[in-house]
């Protein structure tokens, strides 16, 4: 005999600013299974949320949010203005994200990550928060990395817990960042090592002398 389907999940309260365009098939205010989480979702004016996106209750997001399809933003996230997150990306709970941050496709941001204003994460970036998964103290010492203002993170980069990436630095494609990086540098490889400063970098296409001057 078949079991009856369970009733749909109850949603929390959504405080949505004016001018929002929310696709059919997007879910706002999904209640967290975690105990003690607020049932209120706050999203500022002029949000554009596309189909397949699920945003949990207990998060606060500023104005002009823009999402792609099939994106998940979990609870207890504090996110600034002009946040854009593209298809199939996941922001796990408890992150702090500034304004003007752009998160591309297929990205995973682990719990308790900090991303400051104007950072850019290219497709496939993966962020970890637990050095020793399965350790009995994991739950208490989980902490994501901190990406300081204006970092650029290349495609398929992995960033380990507790690491700080300095202001404006650029991490090359496919890197694994295991240790702190200073501000204003280029770093790449596994493990990522500093190869120089942004100021020293030269344009490869010949359109301009230097990409960051
Ligand atoms: C890291 C990066 C910024 C370096 O650029 P660059 O300073 O112009 O360096 P070059 O291309 O001159 O390469 C210098 C050396 O580093 C190597 N290298 C460059 N990028 C690398 C990377 N991501 N991983 C490993 N080695 C790399 C090159 O093969 C070259 O090696 P060689 O000296 O033995 O020939 C660039 O290669 C990069 O990864 N950019 C990010 C691309 C990206 O993900 N964009 C996201 C938007 S889609």
Short mmCIF file of C-alpha atoms and ligand atoms in Angstrom, two decimals:
data_model
loop_
_atom_site.label_atom_id
_atom_site.label_comp_id
_atom_site.label_asym_id
_atom_site.label_seq_id
_atom_site.Cartn_x
_atom_site.Cartn_y
_atom_site.Cartn_z
CA UNK A 1 0.00 0.00 0.00
CA UNK A 2 1.24 3.48 -0.83
CA UNK A 3 1.78 6.04 1.96
CA UNK A 4 -0.12 9.28 1.70
CA UNK A 5 1.96 12.25 0.70
CA UNK A 6 2.88 14.51 3.61
CA UNK A 7 1.41 17.98 3.75
CA UNK A 8 3.49 20.81 2.27
CA UNK A 9 6.03 22.48 4.48
CA UNK A 10 4.67 25.49 6.40
CA UNK A 11 6.31 28.78 5.55
CA UNK A 12 7.31 31.58 7.91
CA UNK A 13 6.58 35.30 7.58
CA UNK A 14 8.15 37.11 4.65
CA UNK A 15 8.79 40.87 4.81
CA UNK A 16 9.43 41.75 1.21
CA UNK A 17 10.31 45.28 0.09
CA UNK A 18 8.46 47.04 -2.72
CA UNK A 19 9.06 46.32 -6.41
CA UNK A 20 9.98 42.66 -6.00
CA UNK A 21 9.61 40.22 -8.89
CA UNK A 22 9.41 36.65 -7.62
CA UNK A 23 9.04 33.80 -10.13
CA UNK A 24 6.46 31.11 -9.67
CA UNK A 25 8.25 28.12 -8.19
CA UNK A 26 10.49 30.17 -5.92
CA UNK A 27 9.98 29.53 -2.18
CA UNK A 28 10.43 32.35 0.34
CA UNK A 29 10.43 31.85 4.12
CA UNK A 30 11.08 28.11 4.26
CA UNK A 31 11.32 27.14 7.93
CA UNK A 32 14.62 25.79 9.18
CA UNK A 33 14.64 22.35 10.79
CA UNK A 34 17.06 23.80 13.38
CA UNK A 35 15.62 24.77 16.77
CA UNK A 36 15.33 28.39 17.85
CA UNK A 37 15.65 29.96 14.41
CA UNK A 38 13.47 33.01 13.66
CA UNK A 39 10.52 32.37 11.36
CA UNK A 40 10.88 35.79 9.69
CA UNK A 41 12.61 36.40 6.37
CA UNK A 42 13.43 40.03 5.48
CA UNK A 43 14.28 41.00 1.90
CA UNK A 44 14.75 44.66 0.89
CA UNK A 45 13.18 46.45 -2.09
CA UNK A 46 13.50 45.45 -5.77
CA UNK A 47 14.40 41.81 -5.35
CA UNK A 48 14.46 39.56 -8.41
CA UNK A 49 14.17 35.91 -7.43
CA UNK A 50 14.06 33.23 -10.11
CA UNK A 51 12.33 29.86 -10.24
CA UNK A 52 13.66 27.02 -8.16
CA UNK A 53 15.20 29.34 -5.58
CA UNK A 54 14.57 28.62 -1.86
CA UNK A 55 15.29 31.28 0.74
CA UNK A 56 14.87 30.26 4.38
CA UNK A 57 13.19 32.21 7.15
CA UNK A 58 15.63 33.71 9.65
CA UNK A 59 17.79 35.52 7.08
CA UNK A 60 18.00 39.25 6.33
CA UNK A 61 18.92 40.46 2.85
CA UNK A 62 19.28 44.06 1.64
CA UNK A 63 17.90 45.77 -1.44
CA UNK A 64 18.21 44.61 -5.08
CA UNK A 65 18.81 40.94 -4.37
CA UNK A 66 19.14 39.03 -7.63
CA UNK A 67 19.16 35.25 -7.86
CA UNK A 68 19.50 32.74 -10.66
CA UNK A 69 17.57 29.45 -10.70
CA UNK A 70 17.81 26.64 -8.17
CA UNK A 71 19.73 28.60 -5.61
CA UNK A 72 19.43 28.06 -1.86
CA UNK A 73 20.00 30.65 0.85
CA UNK A 74 19.69 29.09 4.29
CA UNK A 75 18.71 30.69 7.61
CA UNK A 76 20.60 33.16 9.83
CA UNK A 77 22.43 34.78 6.95
CA UNK A 78 23.01 38.55 7.06
CA UNK A 79 23.45 39.82 3.52
CA UNK A 80 23.91 43.39 2.27
CA UNK A 81 22.58 45.27 -0.75
CA UNK A 82 22.98 44.33 -4.44
CA UNK A 83 23.77 40.71 -3.71
CA UNK A 84 23.74 38.57 -6.80
CA UNK A 85 23.90 34.80 -6.72
CA UNK A 86 23.59 32.67 -9.79
CA UNK A 87 22.26 29.21 -10.71
CA UNK A 88 22.71 26.16 -8.48
CA UNK A 89 24.61 27.88 -5.70
CA UNK A 90 24.12 27.31 -1.97
CA UNK A 91 24.72 29.65 0.96
CA UNK A 92 24.63 27.54 4.10
CA UNK A 93 23.47 29.06 7.38
CA UNK A 94 25.06 31.70 9.60
CA UNK A 95 27.13 33.59 7.01
CA UNK A 96 27.88 37.33 6.89
CA UNK A 97 27.96 38.73 3.38
CA UNK A 98 28.52 42.41 2.56
CA UNK A 99 27.13 44.62 -0.21
CA UNK A 100 27.88 44.34 -3.91
CA UNK A 101 28.96 40.69 -3.62
CA UNK A 102 28.65 38.51 -6.74
CA UNK A 103 28.46 34.75 -6.45
CA UNK A 104 28.41 32.84 -9.72
CA UNK A 105 27.08 29.31 -10.52
CA UNK A 106 27.66 25.99 -8.73
CA UNK A 107 29.18 27.47 -5.61
CA UNK A 108 29.01 26.17 -2.04
CA UNK A 109 29.49 28.57 0.86
CA UNK A 110 29.83 26.74 4.18
CA UNK A 111 28.28 27.90 7.47
CA UNK A 112 29.92 30.81 9.29
CA UNK A 113 31.75 32.21 6.29
CA UNK A 114 32.39 35.96 6.07
CA UNK A 115 32.46 37.65 2.67
CA UNK A 116 33.04 41.40 2.71
CA UNK A 117 31.78 44.03 0.24
CA UNK A 118 32.41 43.76 -3.51
CA UNK A 119 33.91 40.26 -3.56
CA UNK A 120 33.49 38.11 -6.69
CA UNK A 121 33.40 34.30 -6.66
CA UNK A 122 33.71 32.56 -10.04
CA UNK A 123 31.88 29.31 -10.92
CA UNK A 124 32.62 26.22 -8.87
CA UNK A 125 34.16 27.85 -5.80
CA UNK A 126 33.85 25.63 -2.73
CA UNK A 127 34.26 26.88 0.81
CA UNK A 128 34.88 24.56 3.78
CA UNK A 129 34.36 25.22 7.49
CA UNK A 130 35.35 22.05 9.32
CA UNK A 131 39.03 21.09 9.49
CA UNK A 132 38.44 17.60 10.85
CA UNK A 133 34.97 16.37 9.87
CA UNK A 134 33.66 13.80 12.32
CA UNK A 135 35.66 15.13 15.31
CA UNK A 136 33.34 15.31 18.37
CA UNK A 137 34.09 19.05 18.66
CA UNK A 138 33.39 19.82 14.99
CA UNK A 139 30.07 21.44 15.68
CA UNK A 140 31.63 23.90 18.13
CA UNK A 141 34.69 24.89 16.20
CA UNK A 142 33.30 25.15 12.67
CA UNK A 143 34.31 28.41 11.05
CA UNK A 144 34.39 29.40 7.42
CA UNK A 145 37.07 31.61 5.89
CA UNK A 146 36.99 35.41 5.74
CA UNK A 147 37.20 37.04 2.33
CA UNK A 148 38.18 40.65 2.80
CA UNK A 149 36.75 43.47 0.71
CA UNK A 150 37.03 43.20 -3.06
CA UNK A 151 38.63 39.74 -3.37
CA UNK A 152 38.36 37.90 -6.69
CA UNK A 153 38.24 34.13 -6.43
CA UNK A 154 38.85 32.15 -9.68
CA UNK A 155 36.95 29.17 -11.04
CA UNK A 156 36.97 25.96 -9.02
CA UNK A 157 38.94 27.34 -6.09
CA UNK A 158 38.67 25.56 -2.74
CA UNK A 159 39.11 27.63 0.41
CA UNK A 160 39.75 25.92 3.74
CA UNK A 161 38.33 26.89 7.16
CA UNK A 162 39.72 29.79 9.23
CA UNK A 163 41.71 31.21 6.29
CA UNK A 164 41.66 34.97 5.61
CA UNK A 165 42.10 36.23 2.06
CA UNK A 166 43.40 39.80 2.15
CA UNK A 167 41.64 42.83 0.69
CA UNK A 168 41.47 42.90 -3.11
CA UNK A 169 43.54 39.76 -3.65
CA UNK A 170 43.06 37.47 -6.65
CA UNK A 171 43.14 33.67 -6.33
CA UNK A 172 43.91 31.81 -9.57
CA UNK A 173 41.71 29.08 -11.01
CA UNK A 174 41.76 25.65 -9.41
CA UNK A 175 43.73 26.75 -6.35
CA UNK A 176 43.42 25.28 -2.88
CA UNK A 177 43.84 28.03 -0.29
CA UNK A 178 45.17 26.51 2.93
CA UNK A 179 46.70 29.56 4.63
CA UNK A 180 46.06 33.29 4.95
CA UNK A 181 46.86 35.46 1.96
CA UNK A 182 47.90 39.12 2.35
CA UNK A 183 46.03 42.01 0.70
CA UNK A 184 46.67 43.05 -2.90
CA UNK A 185 48.33 39.86 -4.12
CA UNK A 186 47.86 37.20 -6.77
CA UNK A 187 48.11 33.61 -5.54
CA UNK A 188 47.54 30.24 -7.17
CA UNK A 189 48.28 26.54 -7.00
CA UNK A 190 47.71 23.74 -4.54
CA UNK A 191 48.52 24.85 -1.93
CA UNK A 192 48.04 28.44 -3.12
CA UNK A 193 51.20 30.52 -2.98
CA UNK A 194 51.66 34.21 -3.62
CA UNK A 195 53.12 34.83 -7.08
CA UNK A 196 53.23 38.63 -6.91
CA UNK A 197 51.22 41.76 -6.35
CA UNK A 198 48.22 42.90 -8.35
CA UNK A 199 50.16 46.02 -9.30
CA UNK A 200 52.88 43.93 -10.95
CA UNK A 201 50.46 41.93 -13.08
CA UNK A 202 50.41 42.69 -16.81
CA UNK A 203 47.48 42.38 -19.22
CA UNK A 204 47.65 39.26 -21.44
CA UNK A 205 45.40 40.48 -24.25
CA UNK A 206 47.24 43.72 -24.96
CA UNK A 207 44.16 45.87 -24.48
CA UNK A 208 45.77 47.71 -21.61
CA UNK A 209 49.05 47.70 -19.82
CA UNK A 210 47.89 46.29 -16.50
CA UNK A 211 44.56 44.80 -15.41
CA UNK A 212 44.50 46.31 -11.94
CA UNK A 213 46.07 49.75 -12.36
C1 LIG B 1 46.50 33.07 -11.50
C2 LIG B 1 46.36 34.00 -12.70
C3 LIG B 1 45.76 35.31 -12.24
C4 LIG B 1 47.81 34.22 -13.16
O1 LIG B 1 47.82 35.10 -14.22
P1 LIG B 1 49.24 35.73 -14.72
O2 LIG B 1 49.91 36.42 -13.59
O3 LIG B 1 48.95 36.51 -15.93
O4 LIG B 1 50.14 34.47 -14.91
P2 LIG B 1 50.61 33.72 -16.25
O5 LIG B 1 49.43 33.32 -17.07
O6 LIG B 1 51.66 34.53 -16.89
O7 LIG B 1 51.22 32.37 -15.68
C5 LIG B 1 52.40 32.37 -14.92
C6 LIG B 1 52.72 30.91 -14.58
O8 LIG B 1 51.75 30.44 -13.64
C7 LIG B 1 51.05 29.31 -14.17
N1 LIG B 1 49.65 29.47 -13.77
C8 LIG B 1 48.83 30.49 -14.12
N2 LIG B 1 47.63 30.34 -13.54
C9 LIG B 1 47.69 29.21 -12.83
C10 LIG B 1 46.75 28.53 -12.02
N3 LIG B 1 45.51 28.99 -11.84
N4 LIG B 1 47.15 27.40 -11.40
C11 LIG B 1 48.41 26.92 -11.58
N5 LIG B 1 49.35 27.54 -12.33
C12 LIG B 1 48.99 28.67 -12.97
C13 LIG B 1 51.25 29.39 -15.67
O9 LIG B 1 51.16 28.12 -16.26
C14 LIG B 1 52.64 29.97 -15.76
O10 LIG B 1 53.57 28.93 -15.50
P3 LIG B 1 55.03 28.95 -16.20
O11 LIG B 1 55.72 30.17 -15.65
O12 LIG B 1 55.63 27.67 -15.74
O13 LIG B 1 54.79 29.04 -17.67
C15 LIG B 1 45.48 33.42 -13.82
O14 LIG B 1 46.13 32.39 -14.50
C16 LIG B 1 44.14 32.92 -13.29
O15 LIG B 1 43.99 31.79 -12.82
N6 LIG B 1 43.14 33.82 -13.37
C17 LIG B 1 41.79 33.55 -12.88
C18 LIG B 1 40.90 33.00 -14.02
C19 LIG B 1 39.51 32.78 -13.50
O16 LIG B 1 39.24 31.83 -12.78
N7 LIG B 1 38.61 33.69 -13.80
C20 LIG B 1 37.26 33.69 -13.21
C21 LIG B 1 36.25 34.38 -14.06
S1 LIG B 1 35.59 33.28 -15.25
#
